[in-house]
Coordinates of C-alpha atoms in Angstrom, one line a residue:
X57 CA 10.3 98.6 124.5
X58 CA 9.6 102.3 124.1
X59 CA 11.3 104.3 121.3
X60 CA 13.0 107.1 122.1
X61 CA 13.8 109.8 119.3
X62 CA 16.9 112.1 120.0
X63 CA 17.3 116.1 119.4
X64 CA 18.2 117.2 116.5
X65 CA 16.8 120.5 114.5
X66 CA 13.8 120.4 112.7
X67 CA 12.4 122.7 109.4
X68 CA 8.9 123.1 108.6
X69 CA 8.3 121.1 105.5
X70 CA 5.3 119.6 105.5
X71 CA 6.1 115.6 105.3
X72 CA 4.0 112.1 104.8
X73 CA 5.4 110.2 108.3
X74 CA 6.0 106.6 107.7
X75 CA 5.3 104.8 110.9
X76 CA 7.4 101.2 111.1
X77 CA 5.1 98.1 112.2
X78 CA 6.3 96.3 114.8
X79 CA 5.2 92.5 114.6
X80 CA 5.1 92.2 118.1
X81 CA 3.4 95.3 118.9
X82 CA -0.4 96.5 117.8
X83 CA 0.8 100.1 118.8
X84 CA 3.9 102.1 118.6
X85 CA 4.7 103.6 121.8
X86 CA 7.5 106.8 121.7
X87 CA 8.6 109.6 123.5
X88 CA 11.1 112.0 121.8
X89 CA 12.7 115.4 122.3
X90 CA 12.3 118.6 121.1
X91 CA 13.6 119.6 118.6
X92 CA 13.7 115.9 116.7
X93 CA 14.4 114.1 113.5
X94 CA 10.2 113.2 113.8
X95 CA 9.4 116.7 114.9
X96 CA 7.6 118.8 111.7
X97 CA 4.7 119.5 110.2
X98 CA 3.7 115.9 108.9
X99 CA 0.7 113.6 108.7
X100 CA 0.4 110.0 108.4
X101 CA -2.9 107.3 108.1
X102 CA -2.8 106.2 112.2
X103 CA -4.6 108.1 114.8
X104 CA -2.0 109.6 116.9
X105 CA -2.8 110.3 120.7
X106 CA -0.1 113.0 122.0
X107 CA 0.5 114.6 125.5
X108 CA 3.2 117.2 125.8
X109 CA 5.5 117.0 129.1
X110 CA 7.3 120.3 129.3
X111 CA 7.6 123.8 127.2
X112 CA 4.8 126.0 125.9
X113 CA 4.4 127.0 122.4
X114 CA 1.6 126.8 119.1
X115 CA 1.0 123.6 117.8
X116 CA -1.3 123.0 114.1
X117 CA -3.7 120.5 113.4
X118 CA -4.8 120.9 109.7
X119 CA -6.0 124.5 109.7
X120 CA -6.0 125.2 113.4
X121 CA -3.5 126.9 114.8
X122 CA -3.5 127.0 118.7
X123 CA -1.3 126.9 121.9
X124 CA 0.1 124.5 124.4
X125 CA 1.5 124.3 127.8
X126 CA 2.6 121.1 130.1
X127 CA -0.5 118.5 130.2
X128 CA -1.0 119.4 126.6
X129 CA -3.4 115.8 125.5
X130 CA -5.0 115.5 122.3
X131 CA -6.3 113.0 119.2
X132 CA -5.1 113.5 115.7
X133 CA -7.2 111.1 113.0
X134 CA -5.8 110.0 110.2
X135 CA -3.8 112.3 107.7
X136 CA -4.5 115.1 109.6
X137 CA -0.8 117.6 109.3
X138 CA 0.0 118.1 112.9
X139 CA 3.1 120.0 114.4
X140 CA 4.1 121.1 117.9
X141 CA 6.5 124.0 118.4
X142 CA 7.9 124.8 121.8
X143 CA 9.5 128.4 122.5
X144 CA 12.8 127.7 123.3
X145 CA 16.5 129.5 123.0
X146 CA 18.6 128.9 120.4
X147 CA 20.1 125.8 121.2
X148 CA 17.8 124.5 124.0
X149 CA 16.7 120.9 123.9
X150 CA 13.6 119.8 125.8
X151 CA 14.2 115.9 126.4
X152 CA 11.4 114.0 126.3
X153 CA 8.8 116.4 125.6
X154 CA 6.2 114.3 123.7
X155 CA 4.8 110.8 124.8
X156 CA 3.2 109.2 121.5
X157 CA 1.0 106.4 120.7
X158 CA 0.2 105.6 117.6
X159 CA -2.8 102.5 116.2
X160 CA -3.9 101.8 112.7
X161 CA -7.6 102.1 111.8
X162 CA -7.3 98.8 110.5
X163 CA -6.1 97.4 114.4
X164 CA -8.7 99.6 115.8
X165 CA -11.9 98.5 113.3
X166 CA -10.8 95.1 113.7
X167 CA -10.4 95.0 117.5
X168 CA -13.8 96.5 117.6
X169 CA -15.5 93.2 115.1
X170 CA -14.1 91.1 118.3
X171 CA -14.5 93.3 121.0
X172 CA -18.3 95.1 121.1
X173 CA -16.8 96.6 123.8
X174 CA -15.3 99.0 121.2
X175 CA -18.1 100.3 119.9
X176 CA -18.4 103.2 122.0
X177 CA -15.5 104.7 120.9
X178 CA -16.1 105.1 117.2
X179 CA -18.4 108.0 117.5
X180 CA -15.0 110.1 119.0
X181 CA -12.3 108.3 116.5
X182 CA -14.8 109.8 113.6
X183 CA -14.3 113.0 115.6
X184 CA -10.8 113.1 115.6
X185 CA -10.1 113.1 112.2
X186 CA -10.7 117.0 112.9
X187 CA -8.2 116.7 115.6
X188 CA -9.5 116.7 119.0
X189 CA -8.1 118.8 122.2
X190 CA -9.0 117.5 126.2
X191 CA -9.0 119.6 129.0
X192 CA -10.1 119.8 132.7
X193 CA -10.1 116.3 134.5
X194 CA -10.5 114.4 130.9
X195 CA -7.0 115.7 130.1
X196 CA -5.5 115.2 133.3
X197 CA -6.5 111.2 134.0
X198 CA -5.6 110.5 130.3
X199 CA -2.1 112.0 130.9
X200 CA -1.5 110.0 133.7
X201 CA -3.0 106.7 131.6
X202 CA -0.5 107.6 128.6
X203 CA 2.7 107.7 130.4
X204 CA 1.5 104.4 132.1
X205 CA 0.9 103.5 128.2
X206 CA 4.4 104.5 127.5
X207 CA 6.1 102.4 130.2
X208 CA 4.5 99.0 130.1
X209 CA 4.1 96.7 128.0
X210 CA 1.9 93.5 126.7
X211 CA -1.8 93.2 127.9
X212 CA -0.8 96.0 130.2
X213 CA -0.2 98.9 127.7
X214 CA -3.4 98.1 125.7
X215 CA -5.0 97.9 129.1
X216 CA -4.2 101.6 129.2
X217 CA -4.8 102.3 125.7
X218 CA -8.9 101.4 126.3
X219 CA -8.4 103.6 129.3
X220 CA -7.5 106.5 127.1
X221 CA -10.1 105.7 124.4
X222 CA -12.9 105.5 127.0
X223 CA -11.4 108.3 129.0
X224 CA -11.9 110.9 125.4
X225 CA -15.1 108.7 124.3
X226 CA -17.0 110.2 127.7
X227 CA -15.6 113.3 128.0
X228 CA -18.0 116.3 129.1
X229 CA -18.3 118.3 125.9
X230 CA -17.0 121.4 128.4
X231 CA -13.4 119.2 128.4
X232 CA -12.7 118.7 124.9
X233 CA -12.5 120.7 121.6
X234 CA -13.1 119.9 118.2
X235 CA -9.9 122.3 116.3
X236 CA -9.7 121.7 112.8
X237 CA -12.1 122.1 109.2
X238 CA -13.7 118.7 107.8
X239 CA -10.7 116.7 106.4
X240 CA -10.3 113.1 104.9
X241 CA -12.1 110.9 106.6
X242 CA -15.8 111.6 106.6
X243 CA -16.8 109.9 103.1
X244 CA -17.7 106.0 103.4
X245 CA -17.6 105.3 99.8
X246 CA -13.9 103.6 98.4
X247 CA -13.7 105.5 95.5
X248 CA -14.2 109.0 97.3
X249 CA -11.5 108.3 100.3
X250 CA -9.0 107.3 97.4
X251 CA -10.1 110.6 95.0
X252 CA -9.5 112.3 98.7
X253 CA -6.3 110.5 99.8
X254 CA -4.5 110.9 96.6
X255 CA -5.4 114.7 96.3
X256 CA -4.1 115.2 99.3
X257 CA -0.6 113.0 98.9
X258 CA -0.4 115.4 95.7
X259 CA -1.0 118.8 97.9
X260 CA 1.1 118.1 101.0
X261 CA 4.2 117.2 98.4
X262 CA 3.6 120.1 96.3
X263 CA 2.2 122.7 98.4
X264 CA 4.9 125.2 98.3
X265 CA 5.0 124.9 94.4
X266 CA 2.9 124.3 91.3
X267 CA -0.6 122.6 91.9
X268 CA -2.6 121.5 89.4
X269 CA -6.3 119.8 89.5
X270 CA -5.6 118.2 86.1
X271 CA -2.4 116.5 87.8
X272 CA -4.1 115.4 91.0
X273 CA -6.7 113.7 89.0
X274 CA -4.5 112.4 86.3
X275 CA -2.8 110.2 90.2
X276 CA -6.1 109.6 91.2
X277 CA -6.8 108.2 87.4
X278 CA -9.8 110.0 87.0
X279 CA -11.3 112.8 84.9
X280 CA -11.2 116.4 86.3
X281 CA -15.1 116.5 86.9
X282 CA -14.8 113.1 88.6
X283 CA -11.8 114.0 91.1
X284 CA -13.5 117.0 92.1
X285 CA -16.6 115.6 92.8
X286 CA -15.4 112.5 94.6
X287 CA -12.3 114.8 96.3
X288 CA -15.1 116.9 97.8
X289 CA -17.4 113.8 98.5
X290 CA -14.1 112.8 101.1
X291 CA -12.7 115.9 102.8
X292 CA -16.2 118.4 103.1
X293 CA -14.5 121.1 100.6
X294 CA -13.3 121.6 96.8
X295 CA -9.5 121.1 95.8
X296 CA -8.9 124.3 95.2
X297 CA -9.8 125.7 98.6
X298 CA -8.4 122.9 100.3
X299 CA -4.6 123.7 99.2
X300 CA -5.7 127.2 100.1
X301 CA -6.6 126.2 103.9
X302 CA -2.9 124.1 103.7
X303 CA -1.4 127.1 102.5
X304 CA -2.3 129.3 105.1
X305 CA -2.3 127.4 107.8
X306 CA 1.3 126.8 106.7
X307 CA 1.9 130.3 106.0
X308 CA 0.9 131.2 109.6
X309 CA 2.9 128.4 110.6
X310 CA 5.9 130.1 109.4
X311 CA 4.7 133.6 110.4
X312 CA 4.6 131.9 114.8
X313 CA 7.8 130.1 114.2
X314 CA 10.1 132.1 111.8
X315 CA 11.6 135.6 110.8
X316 CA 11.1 135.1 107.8
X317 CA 9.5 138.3 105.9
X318 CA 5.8 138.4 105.2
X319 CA 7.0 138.4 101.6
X320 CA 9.2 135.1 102.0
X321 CA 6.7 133.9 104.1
X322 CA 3.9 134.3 100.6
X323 CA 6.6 132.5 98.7
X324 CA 7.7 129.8 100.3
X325 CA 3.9 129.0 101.4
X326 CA 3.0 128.3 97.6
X327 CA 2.0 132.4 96.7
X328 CA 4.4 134.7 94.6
X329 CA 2.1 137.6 94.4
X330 CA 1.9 139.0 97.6
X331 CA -1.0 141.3 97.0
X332 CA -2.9 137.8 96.2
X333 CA -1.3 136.3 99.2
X334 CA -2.5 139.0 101.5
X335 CA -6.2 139.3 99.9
X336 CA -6.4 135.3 100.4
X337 CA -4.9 135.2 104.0
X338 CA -7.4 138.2 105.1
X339 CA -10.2 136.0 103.9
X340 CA -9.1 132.9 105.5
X341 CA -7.7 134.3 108.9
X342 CA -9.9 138.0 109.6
X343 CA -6.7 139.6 109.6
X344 CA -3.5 140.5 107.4
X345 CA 0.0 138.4 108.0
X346 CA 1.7 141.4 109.5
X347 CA -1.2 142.4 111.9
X348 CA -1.3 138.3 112.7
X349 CA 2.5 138.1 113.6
X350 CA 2.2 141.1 115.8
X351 CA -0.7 139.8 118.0
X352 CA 1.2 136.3 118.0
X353 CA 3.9 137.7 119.5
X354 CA 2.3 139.8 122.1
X355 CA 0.5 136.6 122.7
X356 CA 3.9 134.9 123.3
X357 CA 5.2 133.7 127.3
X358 CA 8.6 134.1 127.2
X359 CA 11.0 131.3 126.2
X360 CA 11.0 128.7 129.1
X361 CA 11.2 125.2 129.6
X362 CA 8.5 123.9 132.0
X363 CA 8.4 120.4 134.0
X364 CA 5.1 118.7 133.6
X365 CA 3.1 119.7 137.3
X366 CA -0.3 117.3 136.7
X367 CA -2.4 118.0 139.8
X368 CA -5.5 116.2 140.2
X369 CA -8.9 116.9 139.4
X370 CA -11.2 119.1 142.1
X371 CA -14.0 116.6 141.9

């Protein structure tokens, strides 16, 4: 049975998505509208493979900010924030804009001790906890394998999940993109992924507030010295400029999709001195937030809702 989420609006708080098991299931297979009760900028521990049906708009993936259209595929990793926003009128509901499966790493280490088989694709799950884009004829055949995906079921829908994983594993490196900064995910040793995981629990529920590293290490029940060392160990950078990538990237999150002012913008994205908040944004994006929203909205195609128009490959 496919789940199907209904509209509903959506804000842009950045939540932790639980995702239910199903006992009879080693997947979870959804579609859903847009906007949605699951719509938002959220992250959860399974890898998350996501085509987009109809609309254009910007999605996130950690501190990427990009653009989508119909045909849209891509791989989030685990805890990577993700978010796709479609430019719609007020009011406008796209039904079933989003075909979603989600696996555990757990299923898919697992699966891969029985099945050598597997082994091909870990190289491009490590990838993806960067978040990974397809394009060309990689995108295309894996949109038509995850709408299979989405309406069978059994033996047949993983039959079409190893399509998709082997479809990304061999991509052309001309037919996928790489989009976000190192994130949790790269360390091997237990004690760094739990300095990393906690740290960023403790960031994504704080980060329009007060952060502290003394509190993120007092959760991860270490010593500041030992947090920081095992938090950077996990994720590729220190705590403090990791809730300064979230913070942007959710500040220019709120700059594509709101009209809110640059100054409400700094404050609701964790800065209340906007001098600070335009020094630290220049640094991060090469530009200021006003100058950003401006070429954003040149860059925007009108609000539309688009049918999904897959052709196949030339070759």
């Amino acid at each position: 049975m496919v789940e199907h989420a209904p509209s509903t609006t959506s804000g842009p708080t950045l939540r932790r998505e639980v995702i239910p098991p199903h006992p009879q299931s080693s997947v979870r297979v959804l579609t859903h509208d847009f906007p949605s009760e699951i719509c938002g900028w959220g992250y959860h521990p399974e890898y998350e493979i996501h085509l987009i049906t109809k609309t254009r708009g910007s999605f996130i993936a950690g501190d990427h900010i990009g653009t989508f259209a119909p045909g849209h595929v891509s791989l989030m990793g685990p805890n990577l924030p993700h978010d796709w926003v479609s430019d719609l009128a007020e009011g406008q509901v796209a039904v079933d804009r989003d075909a979603v499966i989600q696996f555990s790493d757990e299923w898919i280490r697992r699966a891969m001790e029985h099945l050598p088989e597997l082994a091909e694709v870990s190289e491009m799950l490590n990838r993806s906890t960067r978040g990974l884009v397809f394009s060309g004829a990689t995108a295309w055949r894996a949109a038509e394998a995850i709408l299979a995906c989405v309406h069978s079921v059994g033996v047949e829908r993983l039959g079409h999940l190893f399509k998709i994983l082997a479809l990304f594993a061999h991509a052309p490196t001309d037919e996928y993109e790489v989009v976000a900064s190192e994130w949790l995910g790269r360390a091997t040793d237990a004690t760094a992924r739990d300095a990393g995981g906690a740290g960023l629990s403790y960031i994504f529920e704080n980060l329009t507030g007060d952060i502290r590293l003394s509190t993120a290490a007092r959760l991860a029940y270490m010593s500041e010295p030992t947090f920081s060392k095992y938090f950077k160990a996990a994720t590729g950078t220190t705590f403090s400029s990791m809730v300064k990538k979230l913070r942007i990237a959710y500040a220019r999150r709120l700059l594509d999709t709101t009209e809110h002012s640059v100054s409400q913008v700094a404050a609701m994205s964790g800065y209340h001195n906007i001098a600070n908040f335009n020094r630290q944004f220049l640094a991060e994006v090469g530009t200021t937030p006003t100058a950003y929203r401006r070429l954003e909205s040149a860059q925007k195609p009108p609000p539309e809702v688009f049918s999904l128009g897959l052709r196949a490959p030339s070759d």
